[in-house]
Amino acid sequence: QSVLTQPPSASGTPGQRVTISCSGSSSNIGSTTVNWYQQLPGTAPKLLIFSNLQRPSGVPDRFSGSKSGTSASLVISGLQPEDEADYYCAAWDDSLNGRVFGGGTKLTVL
Amino acid sequence: EVQLVESGGGMVQPGRSLRLSCAASGFSFEDYAMHWVRQAPGKGLEWVSGINWNSGSIGYADSVTGRFTISRDNAKNSLFLQMNSLRIDDTALYYCVKDIHVEIRGDMGYYGMDVWGQGTTVTVFS
C-alpha cells in the first residue's frame, strides 16, 4: 500500500488532455512539494516535474503540475503516442522521515 | 556526460549480504544528495535510502531500517549500499539516483531525483 495514492491506469487519444491525480496527507503533500516521474517501458525513471510545477530542462511544456492542499495533479496536454508510460508522484514525508512514491499510473495512448 | 553506473547486484539466499556500488561521473558528486530507489519485478518505485552531501543526514525506508546501510565516498565519487539480512522481498532492480539538492529533504520544497542509473538487479531466493 503506497503512502501516496494514484489511479492505477489512465488513457487518452492523441491530442487529448489527460490528468493524473496524486493524493497524500498533511505529513507529505500537505507540507512540501511534489515531484513527478515518467518511466517509459524498459527504462529508468525520468524527473518530469519538481517543486509542484517546475520542469527540468528538456521536458516539453505539454507536461504541467499543480498542487492543492494534500493532492497534486499532472496534466499532459496534446497527448502523444510516446507519452505512453508509467507516471509516479513523489514527496518527502515528515512522519516517515523519507521520500515516498505513489503506486504509479499506467498511461495508455489509444 | 552525467552518468551513474551501479554494480554489485547478484543472486543470494535469504539472510546473506550484498554491497552495491555506484560510480558517478560528469558532475560534482560532493554537491548533491544521493539515493537508492528500488523496483520489484512488475511493481512500482520504492525509495530505499538517501544520504546528504557530507553524510551528515541519512534516511531509510522502514522496510530496510536496521538491515541496510548507505554511505558515500566523495573523494572517489562513489555511493554504496550495504545490504545485510536480505529477504526474498528485497528482490528488485536497485537504482542509484542523484538529487538536485544537497540535502535529502531538500530546502523550501526544492528537491527531486534528476539523474538515474540503469540499475543493478538483486535476487534473493531460497
Coordinates of C-alpha atoms in Angstrom, one line a residue:
Chain A
Q1 CA 0.0 0.0 0.0
S2 CA 1.6 3.2 -1.1
V3 CA 1.6 6.4 1.0
L4 CA 0.6 8.4 -2.0
T5 CA -2.5 7.3 -3.9
Q6 CA -2.7 7.4 -7.7
P7 CA -5.2 5.8 -10.0
P8 CA -3.6 2.6 -11.5
S9 CA -4.5 3.5 -15.0
A10 CA -5.4 6.3 -17.3
S11 CA -5.9 6.6 -21.1
G12 CA -6.5 9.1 -23.8
T13 CA -6.3 9.5 -27.6
P14 CA -3.6 11.6 -29.3
G15 CA -4.2 15.3 -28.9
Q16 CA -6.3 14.9 -25.8
R17 CA -5.7 16.3 -22.4
V18 CA -5.1 13.8 -19.6
T19 CA -4.9 14.4 -15.8
I20 CA -3.3 12.1 -13.3
S21 CA -4.0 12.7 -9.6
C22 CA -2.0 12.0 -6.5
S23 CA -3.5 12.1 -3.1
G24 CA -1.5 12.3 0.1
S25 CA -1.7 13.7 3.6
S26 CA -0.6 16.6 5.8
S27 CA 2.7 14.9 6.5
N28 CA 3.7 14.7 2.9
I29 CA 2.0 16.6 0.1
G30 CA 0.3 19.0 2.6
S31 CA 3.7 20.1 4.0
T32 CA 6.1 20.1 1.0
T33 CA 6.3 20.0 -2.8
V34 CA 5.6 17.2 -5.2
N35 CA 7.7 15.6 -7.9
W36 CA 6.5 13.6 -10.9
Y37 CA 8.5 10.9 -12.8
Q38 CA 7.9 9.3 -16.1
Q39 CA 9.1 5.7 -16.7
L40 CA 9.0 4.6 -20.3
P41 CA 8.8 0.8 -20.8
G42 CA 12.1 -0.9 -20.0
T43 CA 13.9 2.3 -19.0
A44 CA 14.9 4.1 -15.8
P45 CA 12.5 6.8 -14.5
K46 CA 12.9 10.4 -15.6
L47 CA 12.2 13.6 -13.5
L48 CA 9.3 15.3 -15.1
I49 CA 8.2 17.9 -12.6
F50 CA 9.7 19.2 -9.3
S51 CA 8.6 21.8 -6.8
N52 CA 5.0 21.1 -7.8
L53 CA 5.2 22.7 -11.2
Q54 CA 8.8 23.2 -12.4
R55 CA 10.0 21.4 -15.4
P56 CA 13.7 20.3 -15.8
S57 CA 15.4 21.5 -18.9
G58 CA 14.2 19.4 -21.9
V59 CA 10.8 18.5 -20.6
P60 CA 8.1 19.7 -23.0
D61 CA 5.7 22.3 -21.8
R62 CA 2.9 19.8 -22.6
F63 CA 3.6 18.5 -19.1
S64 CA 2.4 20.6 -16.2
G65 CA 1.9 20.1 -12.5
S66 CA -0.1 21.6 -9.7
K67 CA -0.9 21.1 -6.1
S68 CA -3.8 22.0 -3.8
G69 CA -3.8 21.0 -0.1
T70 CA -2.9 17.4 0.2
S71 CA -3.4 16.5 -3.5
A72 CA -1.4 17.1 -6.7
S73 CA -2.1 16.6 -10.4
L74 CA -0.1 16.0 -13.5
V75 CA -1.6 17.3 -16.7
I76 CA -0.5 16.2 -20.1
S77 CA -1.8 18.4 -22.9
G78 CA -1.8 17.4 -26.5
L79 CA -1.2 13.7 -25.7
Q80 CA 1.3 11.9 -28.0
P81 CA 1.9 8.2 -28.6
E82 CA 5.4 8.5 -27.0
D83 CA 3.8 9.6 -23.7
E84 CA 2.6 6.0 -23.1
A85 CA 4.4 5.2 -19.9
D86 CA 4.1 4.8 -16.1
Y87 CA 3.9 8.0 -14.1
Y88 CA 4.8 8.3 -10.4
C89 CA 4.3 11.1 -8.0
A90 CA 6.7 11.5 -5.0
A91 CA 7.2 13.7 -2.0
W92 CA 9.1 13.9 1.3
D93 CA 7.1 12.6 4.3
D94 CA 7.8 14.2 7.6
S95 CA 6.3 11.4 9.6
L96 CA 8.3 8.7 7.9
N97 CA 11.3 10.9 7.5
G98 CA 11.9 9.8 4.0
R99 CA 10.8 10.0 0.4
V100 CA 7.6 8.3 -0.6
F101 CA 6.2 7.4 -4.0
G102 CA 2.7 6.9 -5.3
G103 CA 1.8 3.4 -6.7
G104 CA 2.1 4.6 -10.2
T105 CA -0.3 5.3 -13.1
K106 CA 0.0 3.4 -16.3
L107 CA -1.0 5.8 -19.2
T108 CA -2.2 4.2 -22.4
V109 CA -2.4 6.2 -25.6
L110 CA -5.3 4.7 -27.5
Chain B
E1 CA 28.1 13.3 -19.7
V2 CA 26.4 12.9 -16.4
Q3 CA 26.4 9.3 -15.5
L4 CA 25.6 6.8 -12.7
V5 CA 26.8 3.2 -13.0
E6 CA 25.6 0.7 -10.5
S7 CA 27.3 -2.7 -9.7
G8 CA 27.3 -5.4 -7.1
G9 CA 24.0 -7.0 -7.7
G10 CA 23.5 -10.7 -7.8
M11 CA 21.7 -13.8 -6.6
V12 CA 21.8 -14.6 -3.0
Q13 CA 20.0 -16.7 -0.4
P14 CA 17.9 -15.2 2.4
G15 CA 20.0 -14.0 5.3
R16 CA 23.1 -13.2 3.2
S17 CA 24.6 -9.9 2.4
L18 CA 25.4 -7.8 -0.7
R19 CA 27.2 -4.5 -1.2
L20 CA 26.0 -2.3 -4.1
S21 CA 28.2 0.4 -5.5
C22 CA 27.5 3.4 -7.7
A23 CA 30.2 5.2 -9.7
A24 CA 29.3 8.8 -10.5
S25 CA 30.8 10.9 -13.3
G26 CA 30.2 14.1 -15.2
F27 CA 29.1 16.3 -12.2
S28 CA 30.4 17.5 -8.9
F29 CA 29.4 14.5 -6.8
E30 CA 30.0 16.1 -3.4
D31 CA 27.5 18.9 -4.1
Y32 CA 24.4 16.7 -4.2
A33 CA 22.4 14.3 -2.1
M34 CA 22.2 10.8 -3.4
H35 CA 19.6 8.0 -3.1
W36 CA 18.9 4.3 -3.7
V37 CA 15.5 3.6 -5.2
R38 CA 14.3 0.0 -6.0
Q39 CA 11.7 -1.5 -8.2
A40 CA 10.5 -5.1 -7.6
P41 CA 9.6 -7.0 -10.8
G42 CA 6.4 -5.6 -12.2
K43 CA 5.9 -3.2 -9.3
G44 CA 6.3 0.5 -8.6
L45 CA 9.1 2.6 -7.3
E46 CA 10.2 2.4 -3.6
W47 CA 12.7 4.8 -2.0
V48 CA 15.2 2.8 -0.1
S49 CA 17.6 5.3 1.4
G50 CA 19.2 8.7 1.0
I51 CA 22.3 10.5 2.1
N52 CA 23.1 14.2 2.0
W53 CA 26.2 15.7 0.6
N54 CA 28.5 15.2 3.6
S55 CA 27.0 12.1 5.1
G56 CA 25.6 14.1 7.9
S57 CA 22.0 13.3 7.2
I58 CA 20.8 9.8 6.3
G59 CA 17.4 8.3 5.9
Y60 CA 16.0 4.8 5.4
A61 CA 12.7 3.3 4.4
D62 CA 11.1 1.4 7.3
S63 CA 11.4 -1.8 5.3
V64 CA 15.2 -1.7 5.3
T65 CA 16.0 0.1 8.6
G66 CA 18.4 -1.9 10.6
R67 CA 19.5 -4.1 7.7
F68 CA 20.8 -1.7 5.1
T69 CA 23.5 1.0 5.4
I70 CA 24.1 3.8 2.9
S71 CA 27.4 5.5 2.6
R72 CA 29.4 7.6 0.2
D73 CA 33.0 8.5 -0.6
N74 CA 33.2 11.9 -2.2
A75 CA 36.9 11.6 -2.9
K76 CA 36.0 8.6 -5.1
N77 CA 32.7 9.9 -6.5
S78 CA 31.0 6.7 -5.2
L79 CA 27.8 5.7 -3.4
F80 CA 27.3 2.4 -1.6
L81 CA 24.5 0.3 -0.1
Q82 CA 25.5 -2.4 2.3
M83 CA 22.6 -4.9 2.4
N84 CA 22.5 -7.4 5.3
S85 CA 20.0 -10.0 6.3
L86 CA 18.5 -10.0 2.9
R87 CA 14.9 -11.2 2.4
I88 CA 13.0 -12.5 -0.5
D89 CA 11.0 -9.3 -0.7
D90 CA 14.3 -7.3 -1.2
T91 CA 14.4 -8.8 -4.8
A92 CA 14.4 -5.8 -7.1
L93 CA 16.2 -3.6 -9.6
Y94 CA 18.2 -1.1 -7.5
Y95 CA 18.7 2.4 -8.9
C96 CA 21.4 4.8 -7.9
V97 CA 19.9 8.3 -8.1
K98 CA 21.2 11.9 -7.9
D99 CA 19.2 14.6 -6.2
I100 CA 19.0 18.3 -7.3
H101 CA 19.7 19.4 -3.8
V102 CA 22.5 18.9 -1.2
E103 CA 20.1 17.6 1.4
I104 CA 17.8 14.6 1.2
R105 CA 14.8 16.6 2.5
G106 CA 15.6 19.5 0.2
D107 CA 15.0 23.1 1.3
M108 CA 11.8 25.1 0.9
G109 CA 10.4 22.2 -1.1
Y110 CA 13.3 22.2 -3.6
Y111 CA 14.3 18.6 -4.3
G112 CA 14.0 16.0 -6.9
M113 CA 15.8 13.0 -8.4
D114 CA 17.2 14.2 -11.7
V115 CA 19.7 11.6 -12.7
W116 CA 19.1 7.8 -12.6
G117 CA 21.5 4.9 -13.3
Q118 CA 20.4 1.9 -15.3
G119 CA 20.1 -0.2 -12.1
T120 CA 21.6 -3.4 -10.8
T121 CA 19.5 -6.5 -10.1
V122 CA 19.3 -8.1 -6.7
T123 CA 17.6 -11.5 -6.5
V124 CA 17.1 -13.2 -3.1
F125 CA 15.9 -16.8 -3.5
S126 CA 15.6 -19.8 -1.2

